[in-house]
Backbone as ProteinMPNN parsed JSONL, in Angstrom:
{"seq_chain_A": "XXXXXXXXXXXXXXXXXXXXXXXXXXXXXXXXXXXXXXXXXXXXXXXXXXXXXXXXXXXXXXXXXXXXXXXXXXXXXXXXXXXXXXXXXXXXXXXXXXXXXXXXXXXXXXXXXXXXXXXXXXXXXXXXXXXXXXXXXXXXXXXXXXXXXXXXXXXXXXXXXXXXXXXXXXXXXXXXXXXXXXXXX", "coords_chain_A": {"N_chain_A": [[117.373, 100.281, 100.051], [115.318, 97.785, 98.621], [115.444, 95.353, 96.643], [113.7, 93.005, 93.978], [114.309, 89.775, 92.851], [117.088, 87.553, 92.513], [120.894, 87.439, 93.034], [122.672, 86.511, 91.757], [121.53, 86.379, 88.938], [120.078, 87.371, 85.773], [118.913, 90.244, 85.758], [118.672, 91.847, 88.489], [121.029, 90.258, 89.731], [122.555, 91.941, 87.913], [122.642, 93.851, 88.997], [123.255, 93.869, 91.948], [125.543, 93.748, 91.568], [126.336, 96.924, 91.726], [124.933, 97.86, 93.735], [124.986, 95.992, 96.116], [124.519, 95.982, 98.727], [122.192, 96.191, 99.222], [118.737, 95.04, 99.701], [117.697, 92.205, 99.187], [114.904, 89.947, 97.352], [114.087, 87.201, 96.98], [113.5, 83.884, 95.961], [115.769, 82.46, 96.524], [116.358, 83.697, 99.12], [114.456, 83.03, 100.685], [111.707, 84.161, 99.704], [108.789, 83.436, 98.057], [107.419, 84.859, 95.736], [105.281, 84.485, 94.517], [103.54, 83.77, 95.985], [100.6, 85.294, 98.14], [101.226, 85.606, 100.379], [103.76, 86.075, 101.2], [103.898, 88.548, 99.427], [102.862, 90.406, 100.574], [104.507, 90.485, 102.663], [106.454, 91.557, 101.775], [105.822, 93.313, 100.927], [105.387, 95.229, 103.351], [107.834, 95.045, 104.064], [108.767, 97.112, 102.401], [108.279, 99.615, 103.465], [110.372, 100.426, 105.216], [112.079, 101.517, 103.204], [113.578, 103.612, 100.884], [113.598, 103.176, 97.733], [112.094, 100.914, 96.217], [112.941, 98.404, 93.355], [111.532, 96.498, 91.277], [111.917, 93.684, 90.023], [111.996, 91.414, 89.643], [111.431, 88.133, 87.926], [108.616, 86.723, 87.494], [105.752, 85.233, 86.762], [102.451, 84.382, 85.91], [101.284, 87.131, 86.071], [102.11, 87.72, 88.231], [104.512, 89.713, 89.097], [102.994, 92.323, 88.345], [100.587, 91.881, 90.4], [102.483, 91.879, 92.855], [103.056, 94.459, 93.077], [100.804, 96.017, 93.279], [100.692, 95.268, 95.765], [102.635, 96.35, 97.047], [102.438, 98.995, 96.154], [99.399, 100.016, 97.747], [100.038, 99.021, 100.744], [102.013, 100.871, 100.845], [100.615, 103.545, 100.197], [98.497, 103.301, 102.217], [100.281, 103.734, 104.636], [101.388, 106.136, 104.326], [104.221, 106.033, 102.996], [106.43, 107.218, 100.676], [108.358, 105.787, 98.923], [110.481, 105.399, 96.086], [109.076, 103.913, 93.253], [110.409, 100.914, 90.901], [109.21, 99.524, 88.362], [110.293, 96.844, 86.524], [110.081, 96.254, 83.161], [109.602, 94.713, 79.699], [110.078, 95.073, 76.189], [108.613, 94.067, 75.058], [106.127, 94.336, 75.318], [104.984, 95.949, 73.756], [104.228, 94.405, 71.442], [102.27, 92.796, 68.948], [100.377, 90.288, 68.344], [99.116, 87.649, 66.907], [99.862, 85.115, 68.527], [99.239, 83.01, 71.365], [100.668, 84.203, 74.081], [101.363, 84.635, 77.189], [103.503, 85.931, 78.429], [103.661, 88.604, 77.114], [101.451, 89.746, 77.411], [101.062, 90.231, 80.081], [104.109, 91.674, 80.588], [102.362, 94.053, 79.276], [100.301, 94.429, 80.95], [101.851, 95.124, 83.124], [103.12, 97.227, 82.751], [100.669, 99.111, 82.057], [99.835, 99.489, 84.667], [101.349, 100.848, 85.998], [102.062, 102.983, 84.739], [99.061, 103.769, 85.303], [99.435, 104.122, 88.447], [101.576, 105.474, 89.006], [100.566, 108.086, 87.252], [99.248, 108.862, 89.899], [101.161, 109.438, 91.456], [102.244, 111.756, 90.86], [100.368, 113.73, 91.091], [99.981, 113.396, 93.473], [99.489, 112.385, 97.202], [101.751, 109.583, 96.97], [103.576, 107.24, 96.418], [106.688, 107.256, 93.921], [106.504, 106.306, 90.765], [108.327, 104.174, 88.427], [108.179, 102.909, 84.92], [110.313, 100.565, 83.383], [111.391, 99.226, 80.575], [113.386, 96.725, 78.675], [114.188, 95.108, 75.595], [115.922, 92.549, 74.299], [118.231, 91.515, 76.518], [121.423, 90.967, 77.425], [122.047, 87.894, 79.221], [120.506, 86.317, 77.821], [121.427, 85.567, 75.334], [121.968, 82.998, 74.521], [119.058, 81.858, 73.931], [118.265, 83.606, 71.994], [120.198, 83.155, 69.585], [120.544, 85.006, 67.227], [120.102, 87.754, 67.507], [120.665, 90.921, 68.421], [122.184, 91.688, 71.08], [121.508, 93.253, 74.286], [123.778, 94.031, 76.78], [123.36, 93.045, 79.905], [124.669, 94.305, 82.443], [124.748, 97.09, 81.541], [122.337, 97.977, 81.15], [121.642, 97.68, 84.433], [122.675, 99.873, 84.826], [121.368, 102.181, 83.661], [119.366, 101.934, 85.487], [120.156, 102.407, 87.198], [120.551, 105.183, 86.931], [118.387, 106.376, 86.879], [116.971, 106.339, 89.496], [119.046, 108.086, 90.739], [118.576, 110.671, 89.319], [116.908, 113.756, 90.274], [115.016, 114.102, 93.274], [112.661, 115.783, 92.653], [111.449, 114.74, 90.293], [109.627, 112.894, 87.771], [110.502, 109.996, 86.305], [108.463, 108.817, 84.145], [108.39, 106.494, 82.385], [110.241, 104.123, 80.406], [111.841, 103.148, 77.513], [113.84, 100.593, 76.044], [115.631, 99.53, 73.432], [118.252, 97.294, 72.137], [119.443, 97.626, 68.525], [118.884, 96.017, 65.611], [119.592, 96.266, 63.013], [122.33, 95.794, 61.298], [124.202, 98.071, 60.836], [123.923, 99.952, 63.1], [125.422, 99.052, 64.749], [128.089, 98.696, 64.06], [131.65, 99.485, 63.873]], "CA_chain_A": [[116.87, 99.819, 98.782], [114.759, 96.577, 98.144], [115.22, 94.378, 95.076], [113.261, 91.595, 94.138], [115.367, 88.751, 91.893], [118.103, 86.454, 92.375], [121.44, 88.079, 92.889], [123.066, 85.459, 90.916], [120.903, 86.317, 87.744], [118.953, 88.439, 85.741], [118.74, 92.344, 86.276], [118.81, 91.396, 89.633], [122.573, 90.13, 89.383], [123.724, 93.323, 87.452], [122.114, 95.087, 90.244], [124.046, 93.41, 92.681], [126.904, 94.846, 91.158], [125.804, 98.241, 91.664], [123.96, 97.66, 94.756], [125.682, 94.772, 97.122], [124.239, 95.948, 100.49], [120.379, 96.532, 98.662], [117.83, 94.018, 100.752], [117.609, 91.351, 97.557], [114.351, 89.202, 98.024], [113.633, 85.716, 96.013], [113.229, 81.967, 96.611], [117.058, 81.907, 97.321], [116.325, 84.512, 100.116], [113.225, 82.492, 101.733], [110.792, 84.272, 99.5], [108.03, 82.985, 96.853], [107.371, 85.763, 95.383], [104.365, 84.057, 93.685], [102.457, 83.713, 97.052], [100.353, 86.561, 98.71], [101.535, 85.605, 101.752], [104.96, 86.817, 100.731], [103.923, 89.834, 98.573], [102.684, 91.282, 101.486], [105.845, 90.341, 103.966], [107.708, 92.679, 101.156], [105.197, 95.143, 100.918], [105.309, 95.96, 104.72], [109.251, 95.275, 104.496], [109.427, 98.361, 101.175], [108.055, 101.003, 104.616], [111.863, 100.818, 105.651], [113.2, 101.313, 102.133], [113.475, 104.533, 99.692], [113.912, 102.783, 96.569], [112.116, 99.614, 95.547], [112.809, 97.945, 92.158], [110.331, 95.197, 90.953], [112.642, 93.011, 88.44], [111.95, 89.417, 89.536], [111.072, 87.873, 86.382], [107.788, 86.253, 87.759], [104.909, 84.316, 86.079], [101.097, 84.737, 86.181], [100.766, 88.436, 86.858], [102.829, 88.081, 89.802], [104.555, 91.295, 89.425], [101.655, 93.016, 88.661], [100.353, 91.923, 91.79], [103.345, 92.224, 94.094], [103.192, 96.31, 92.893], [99.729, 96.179, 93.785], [100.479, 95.222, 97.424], [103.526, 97.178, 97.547], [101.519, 100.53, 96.151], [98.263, 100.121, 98.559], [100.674, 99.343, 101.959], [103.027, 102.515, 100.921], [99.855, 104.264, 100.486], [98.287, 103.271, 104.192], [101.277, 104.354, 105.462], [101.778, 107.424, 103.211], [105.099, 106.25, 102.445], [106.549, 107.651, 99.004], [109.76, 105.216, 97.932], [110.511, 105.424, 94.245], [109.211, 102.269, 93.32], [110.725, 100.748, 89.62], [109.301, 97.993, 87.766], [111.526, 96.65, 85.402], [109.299, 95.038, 82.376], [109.947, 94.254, 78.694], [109.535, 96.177, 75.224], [107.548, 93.144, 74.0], [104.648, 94.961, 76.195], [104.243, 96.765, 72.713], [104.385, 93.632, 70.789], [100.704, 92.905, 68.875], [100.51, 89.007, 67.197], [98.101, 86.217, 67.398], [100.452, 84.174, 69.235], [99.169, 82.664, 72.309], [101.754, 83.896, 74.785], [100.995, 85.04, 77.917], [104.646, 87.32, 79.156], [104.137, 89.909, 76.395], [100.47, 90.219, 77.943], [102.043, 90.216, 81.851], [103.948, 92.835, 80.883], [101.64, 94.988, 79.606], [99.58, 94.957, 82.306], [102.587, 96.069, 84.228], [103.558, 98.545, 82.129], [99.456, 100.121, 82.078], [99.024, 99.447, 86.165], [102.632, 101.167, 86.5], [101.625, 104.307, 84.326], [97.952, 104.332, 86.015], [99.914, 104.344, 89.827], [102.469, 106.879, 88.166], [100.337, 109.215, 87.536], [98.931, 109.422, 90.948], [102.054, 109.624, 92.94], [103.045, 112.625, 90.532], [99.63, 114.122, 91.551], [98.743, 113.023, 95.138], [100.388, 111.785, 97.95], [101.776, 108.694, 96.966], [104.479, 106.626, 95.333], [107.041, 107.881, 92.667], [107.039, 105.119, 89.965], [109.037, 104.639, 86.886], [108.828, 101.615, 84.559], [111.481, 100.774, 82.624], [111.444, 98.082, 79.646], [114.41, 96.427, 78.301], [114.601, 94.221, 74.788], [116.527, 91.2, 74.771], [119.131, 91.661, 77.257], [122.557, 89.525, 76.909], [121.78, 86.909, 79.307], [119.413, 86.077, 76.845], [121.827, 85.36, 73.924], [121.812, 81.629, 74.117], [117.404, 81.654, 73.23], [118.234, 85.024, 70.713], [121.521, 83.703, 69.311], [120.856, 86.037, 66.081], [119.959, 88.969, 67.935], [121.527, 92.256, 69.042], [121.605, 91.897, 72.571], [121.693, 94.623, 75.171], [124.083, 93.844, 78.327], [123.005, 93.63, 81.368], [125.111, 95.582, 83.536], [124.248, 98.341, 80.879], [120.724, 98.284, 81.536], [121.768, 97.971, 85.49], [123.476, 101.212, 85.156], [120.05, 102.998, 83.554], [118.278, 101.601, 86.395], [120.613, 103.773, 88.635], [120.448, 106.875, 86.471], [116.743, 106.621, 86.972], [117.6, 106.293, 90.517], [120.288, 109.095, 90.598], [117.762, 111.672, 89.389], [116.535, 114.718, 90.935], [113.583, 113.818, 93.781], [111.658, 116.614, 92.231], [110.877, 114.943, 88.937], [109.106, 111.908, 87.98], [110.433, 109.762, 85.259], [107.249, 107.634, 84.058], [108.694, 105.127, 82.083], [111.421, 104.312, 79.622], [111.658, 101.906, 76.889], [115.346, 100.53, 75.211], [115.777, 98.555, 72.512], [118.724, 97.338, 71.226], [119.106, 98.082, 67.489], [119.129, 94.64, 64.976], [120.293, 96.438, 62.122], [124.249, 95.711, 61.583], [123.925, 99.847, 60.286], [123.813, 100.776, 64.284], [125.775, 97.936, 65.466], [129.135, 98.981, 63.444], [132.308, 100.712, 65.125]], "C_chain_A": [[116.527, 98.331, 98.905], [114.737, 96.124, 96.754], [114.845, 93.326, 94.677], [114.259, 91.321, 93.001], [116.599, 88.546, 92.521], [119.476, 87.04, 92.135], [122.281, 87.141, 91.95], [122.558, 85.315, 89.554], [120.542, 87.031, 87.515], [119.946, 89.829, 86.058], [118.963, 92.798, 87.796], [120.148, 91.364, 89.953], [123.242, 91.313, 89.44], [123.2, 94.098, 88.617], [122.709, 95.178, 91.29], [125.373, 93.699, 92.528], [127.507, 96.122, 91.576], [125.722, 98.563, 93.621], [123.976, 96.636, 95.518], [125.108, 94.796, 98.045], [122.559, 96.673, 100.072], [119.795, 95.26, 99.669], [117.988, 93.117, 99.07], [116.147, 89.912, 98.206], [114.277, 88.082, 96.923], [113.84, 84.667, 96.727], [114.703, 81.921, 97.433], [117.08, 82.755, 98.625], [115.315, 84.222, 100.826], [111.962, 83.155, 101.173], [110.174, 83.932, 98.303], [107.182, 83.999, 96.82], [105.678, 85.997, 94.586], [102.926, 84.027, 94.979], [101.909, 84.872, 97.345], [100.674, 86.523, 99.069], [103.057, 86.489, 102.286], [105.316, 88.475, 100.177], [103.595, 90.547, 99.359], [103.44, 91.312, 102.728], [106.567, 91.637, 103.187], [107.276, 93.421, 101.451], [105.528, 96.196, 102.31], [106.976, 96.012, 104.765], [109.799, 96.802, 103.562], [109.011, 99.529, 102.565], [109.283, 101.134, 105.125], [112.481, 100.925, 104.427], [112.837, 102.766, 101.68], [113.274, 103.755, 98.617], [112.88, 101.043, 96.25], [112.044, 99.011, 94.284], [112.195, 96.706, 92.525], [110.838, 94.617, 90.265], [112.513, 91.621, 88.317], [111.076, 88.731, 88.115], [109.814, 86.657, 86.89], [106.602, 86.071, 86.968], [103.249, 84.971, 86.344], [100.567, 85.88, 86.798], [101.251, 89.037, 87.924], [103.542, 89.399, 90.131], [103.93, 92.284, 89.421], [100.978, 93.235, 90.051], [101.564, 92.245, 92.99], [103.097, 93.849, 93.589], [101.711, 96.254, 93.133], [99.714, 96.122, 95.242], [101.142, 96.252, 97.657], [102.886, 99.081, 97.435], [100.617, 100.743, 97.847], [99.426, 99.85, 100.504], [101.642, 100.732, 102.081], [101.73, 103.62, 101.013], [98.816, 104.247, 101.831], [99.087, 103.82, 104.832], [101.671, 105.668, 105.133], [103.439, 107.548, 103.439], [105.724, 106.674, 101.344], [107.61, 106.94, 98.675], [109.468, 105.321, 96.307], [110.164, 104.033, 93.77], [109.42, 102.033, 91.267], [110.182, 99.735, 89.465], [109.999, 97.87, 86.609], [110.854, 95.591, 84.714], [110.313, 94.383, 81.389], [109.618, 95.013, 77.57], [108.647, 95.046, 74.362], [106.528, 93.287, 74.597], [104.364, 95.544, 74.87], [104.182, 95.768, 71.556], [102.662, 92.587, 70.364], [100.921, 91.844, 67.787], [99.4, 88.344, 67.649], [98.98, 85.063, 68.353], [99.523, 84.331, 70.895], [99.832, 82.634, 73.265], [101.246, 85.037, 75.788], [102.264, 85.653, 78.63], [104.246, 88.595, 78.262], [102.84, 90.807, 77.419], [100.513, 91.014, 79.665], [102.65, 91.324, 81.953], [103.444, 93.769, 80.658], [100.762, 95.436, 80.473], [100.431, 95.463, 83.178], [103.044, 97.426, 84.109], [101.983, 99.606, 82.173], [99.294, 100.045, 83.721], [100.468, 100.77, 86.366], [102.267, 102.592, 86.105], [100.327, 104.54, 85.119], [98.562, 104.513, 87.474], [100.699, 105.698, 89.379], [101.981, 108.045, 88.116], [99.756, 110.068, 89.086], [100.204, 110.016, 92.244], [102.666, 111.389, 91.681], [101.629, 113.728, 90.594], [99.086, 114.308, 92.722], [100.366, 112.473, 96.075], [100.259, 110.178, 97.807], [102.919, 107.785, 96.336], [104.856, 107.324, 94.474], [107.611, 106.567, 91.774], [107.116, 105.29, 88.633], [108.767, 102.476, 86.479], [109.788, 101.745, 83.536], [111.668, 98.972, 82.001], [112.445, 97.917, 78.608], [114.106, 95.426, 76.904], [115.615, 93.46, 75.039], [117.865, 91.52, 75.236], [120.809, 90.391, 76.863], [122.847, 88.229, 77.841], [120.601, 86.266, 79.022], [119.611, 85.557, 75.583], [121.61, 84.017, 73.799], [119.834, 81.41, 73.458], [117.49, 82.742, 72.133], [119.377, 84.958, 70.013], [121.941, 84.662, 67.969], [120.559, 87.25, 66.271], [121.14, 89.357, 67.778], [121.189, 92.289, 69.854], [121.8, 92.885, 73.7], [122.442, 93.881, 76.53], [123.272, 94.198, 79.238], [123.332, 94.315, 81.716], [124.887, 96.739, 83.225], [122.916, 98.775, 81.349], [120.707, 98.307, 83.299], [121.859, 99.217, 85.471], [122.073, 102.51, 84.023], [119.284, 103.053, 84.573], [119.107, 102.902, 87.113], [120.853, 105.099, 88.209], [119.576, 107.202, 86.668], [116.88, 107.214, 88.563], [117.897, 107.682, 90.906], [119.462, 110.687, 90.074], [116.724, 112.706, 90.427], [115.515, 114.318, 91.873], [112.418, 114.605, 92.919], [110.917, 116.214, 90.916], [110.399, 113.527, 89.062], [109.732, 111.261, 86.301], [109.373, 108.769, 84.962], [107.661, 106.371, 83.632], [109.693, 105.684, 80.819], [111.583, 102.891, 78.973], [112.814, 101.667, 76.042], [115.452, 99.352, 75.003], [117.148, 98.228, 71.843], [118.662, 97.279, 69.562], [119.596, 96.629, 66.667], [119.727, 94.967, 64.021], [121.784, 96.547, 62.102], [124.328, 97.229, 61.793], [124.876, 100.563, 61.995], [124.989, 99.9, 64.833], [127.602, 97.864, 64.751], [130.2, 99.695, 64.396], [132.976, 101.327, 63.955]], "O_chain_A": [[117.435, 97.596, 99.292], [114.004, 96.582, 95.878], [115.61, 92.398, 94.941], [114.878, 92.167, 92.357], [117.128, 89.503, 93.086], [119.589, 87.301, 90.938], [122.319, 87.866, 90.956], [122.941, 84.352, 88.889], [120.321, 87.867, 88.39], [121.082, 90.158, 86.401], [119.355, 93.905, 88.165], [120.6, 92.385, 90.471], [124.036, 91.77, 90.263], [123.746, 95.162, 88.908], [122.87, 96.285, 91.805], [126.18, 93.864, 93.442], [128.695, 96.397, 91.744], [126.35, 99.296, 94.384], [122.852, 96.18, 95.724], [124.939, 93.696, 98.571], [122.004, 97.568, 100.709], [120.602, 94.617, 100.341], [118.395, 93.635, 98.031], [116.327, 89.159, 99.164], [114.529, 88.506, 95.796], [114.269, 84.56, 97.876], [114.854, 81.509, 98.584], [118.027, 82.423, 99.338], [115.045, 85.031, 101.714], [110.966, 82.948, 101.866], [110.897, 84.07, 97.317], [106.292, 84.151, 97.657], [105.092, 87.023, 94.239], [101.723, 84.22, 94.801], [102.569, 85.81, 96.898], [101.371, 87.532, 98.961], [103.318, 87.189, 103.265], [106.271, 89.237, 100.324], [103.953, 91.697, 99.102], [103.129, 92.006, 103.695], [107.128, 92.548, 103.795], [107.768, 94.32, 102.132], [105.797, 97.397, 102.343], [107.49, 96.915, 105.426], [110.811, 97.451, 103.828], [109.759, 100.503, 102.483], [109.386, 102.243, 105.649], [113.594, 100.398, 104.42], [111.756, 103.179, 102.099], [112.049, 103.637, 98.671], [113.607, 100.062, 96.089], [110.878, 99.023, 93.891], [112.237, 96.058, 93.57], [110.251, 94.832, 89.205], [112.763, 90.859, 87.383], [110.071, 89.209, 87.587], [110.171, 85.515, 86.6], [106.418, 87.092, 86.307], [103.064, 86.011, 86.975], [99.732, 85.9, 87.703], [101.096, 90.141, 88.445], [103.309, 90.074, 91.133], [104.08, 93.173, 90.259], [100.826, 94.288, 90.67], [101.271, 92.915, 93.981], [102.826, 94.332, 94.688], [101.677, 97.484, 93.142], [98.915, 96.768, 95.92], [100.651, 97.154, 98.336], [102.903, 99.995, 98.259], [101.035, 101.386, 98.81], [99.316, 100.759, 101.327], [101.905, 101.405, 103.077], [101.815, 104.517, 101.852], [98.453, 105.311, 102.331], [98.673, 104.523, 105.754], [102.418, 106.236, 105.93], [104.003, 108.559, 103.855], [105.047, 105.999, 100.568], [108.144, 107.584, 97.773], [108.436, 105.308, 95.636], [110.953, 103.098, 93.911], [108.809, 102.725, 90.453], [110.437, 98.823, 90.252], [110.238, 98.784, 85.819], [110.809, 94.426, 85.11], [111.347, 93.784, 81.684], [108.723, 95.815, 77.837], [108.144, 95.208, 73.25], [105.761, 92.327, 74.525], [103.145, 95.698, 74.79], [104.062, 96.358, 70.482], [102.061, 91.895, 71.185], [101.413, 92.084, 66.685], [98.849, 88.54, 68.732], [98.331, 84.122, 68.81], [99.232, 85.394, 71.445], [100.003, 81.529, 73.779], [100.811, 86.121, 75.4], [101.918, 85.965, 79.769], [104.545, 89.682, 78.757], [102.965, 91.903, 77.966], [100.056, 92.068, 80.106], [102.352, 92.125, 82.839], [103.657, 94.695, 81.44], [100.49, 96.61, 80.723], [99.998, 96.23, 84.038], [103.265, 98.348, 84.895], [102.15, 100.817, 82.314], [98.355, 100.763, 84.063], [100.145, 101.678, 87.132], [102.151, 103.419, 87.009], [100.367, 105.609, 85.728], [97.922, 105.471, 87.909], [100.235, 106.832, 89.502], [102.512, 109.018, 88.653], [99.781, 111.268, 89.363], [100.161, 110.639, 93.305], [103.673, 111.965, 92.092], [101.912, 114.774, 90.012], [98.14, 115.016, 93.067], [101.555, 112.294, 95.809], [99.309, 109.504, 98.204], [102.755, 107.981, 95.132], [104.056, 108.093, 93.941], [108.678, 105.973, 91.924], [106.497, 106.022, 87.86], [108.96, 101.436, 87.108], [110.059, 102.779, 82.925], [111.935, 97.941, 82.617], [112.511, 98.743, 77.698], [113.461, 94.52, 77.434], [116.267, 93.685, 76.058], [118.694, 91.811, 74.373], [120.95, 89.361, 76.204], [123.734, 87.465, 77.459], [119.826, 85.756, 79.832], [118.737, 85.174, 74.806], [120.943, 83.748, 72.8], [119.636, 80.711, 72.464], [116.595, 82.662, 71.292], [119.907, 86.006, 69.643], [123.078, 85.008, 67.649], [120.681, 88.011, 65.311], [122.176, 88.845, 67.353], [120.064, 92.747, 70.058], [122.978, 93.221, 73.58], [121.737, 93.204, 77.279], [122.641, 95.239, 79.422], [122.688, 95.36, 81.625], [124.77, 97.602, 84.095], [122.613, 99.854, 81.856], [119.753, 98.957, 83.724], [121.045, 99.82, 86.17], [122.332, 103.71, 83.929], [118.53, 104.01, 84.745], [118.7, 104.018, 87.437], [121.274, 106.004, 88.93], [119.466, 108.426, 86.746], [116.89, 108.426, 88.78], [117.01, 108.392, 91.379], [119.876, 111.747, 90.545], [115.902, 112.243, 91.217], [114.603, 113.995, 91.112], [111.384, 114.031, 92.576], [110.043, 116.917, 90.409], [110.593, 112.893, 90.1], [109.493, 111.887, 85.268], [109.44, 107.754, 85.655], [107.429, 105.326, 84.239], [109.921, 106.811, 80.38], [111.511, 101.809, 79.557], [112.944, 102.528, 75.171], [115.428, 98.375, 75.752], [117.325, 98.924, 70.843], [117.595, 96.774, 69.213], [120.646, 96.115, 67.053], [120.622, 94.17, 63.738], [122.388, 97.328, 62.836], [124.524, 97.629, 62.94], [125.887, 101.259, 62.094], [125.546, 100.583, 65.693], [128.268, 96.875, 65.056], [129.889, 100.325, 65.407], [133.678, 102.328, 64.101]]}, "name": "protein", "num_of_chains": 1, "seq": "XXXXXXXXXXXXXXXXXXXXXXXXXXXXXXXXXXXXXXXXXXXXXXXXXXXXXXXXXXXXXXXXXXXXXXXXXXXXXXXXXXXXXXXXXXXXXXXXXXXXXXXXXXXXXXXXXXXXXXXXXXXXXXXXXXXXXXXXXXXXXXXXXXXXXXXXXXXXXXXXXXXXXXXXXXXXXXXXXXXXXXXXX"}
């Protein structure tokens, strides 16, 4: 298994939990994740992996593009790993604001479903995305939210995971709930 992000943070972190002896790539691991030059060191490094999650919380499309390299070298090689990207549920989020992550991830979330369907048609990749609302190392910028743990949302990633080869989950979207109502014991 390959994981991009920072084991020390992030989705990444809780993953590291889970998943200690996973490959883990980011800056603190010698890679800039932001470069081609890089996105295509992984891509050729995901041909020794089953599993690659996409979770690095990267800027200007960059995950978009790293799953663009990583698709097209698995498909030269007609490797099939499960590959996950791990977005955001503010991919369904429709304002005038000028903010360029909600946009980022929807493009990851529509490139992820357009690859998706081909690997559950063709020889090629089996990819799932999977979009989280405001997670709980997140509470200090959301301190009036309802925040969703991490390690919780780790431990979806590996149910996704943990599922049958034979099936394809496409994507999966979890929100924690703001209303006290849900949030009661």
């Amino acid at each position: 298994m390959i994981i991009t992000g920072n084991i020390n943070e992030g989705v990444a972190g809780a993953l590291y939990k889970i998943y200690p002896y996973a490959q883990y790539c980011s800056k603190s691991t010698g890679f800039d994740l932001s470069l081609r030059t890089d996105q295509v060191k992984l891509a050729e490094m995901v041909l020794d992996h089953d599993v690659f999650i996409n979770c690095a919380a990267l800027y200007k499309f960059h995950q978009t593009n790293l799953l663009d390299e990583v698709y097209k070298v698995c498909v030269e090689h007609k490797h099939r790993p499960h590959i996950i990207n791990i977005g955001s549920t503010t991919d369904r989020v429709k304002n005038g604001k000028a903010w360029r992550y909600n946009a980022e991830k929807k493009a990851l979330r529509d490139y992820s479903n357009t690859l998706g369907i081909s690997g559950v048609w063709g020889v090629s990749p089996k990819i799932t995305y999977i979009s989280f609302g405001t997670l709980s190392n997140n509470t200090m910028k959301h301190p009036r939210r309802q925040c969703m743990d991490i390690d919780t949302a780790a431990e979806y990633i590996k149910w996704v995971i943990e599922q049958p080869k034979g099936l394809a989950i496409n994507e999966i979207s979890i929100d924690p709930m703001q209303d006290k109502y849900w949030n009661e014991e």
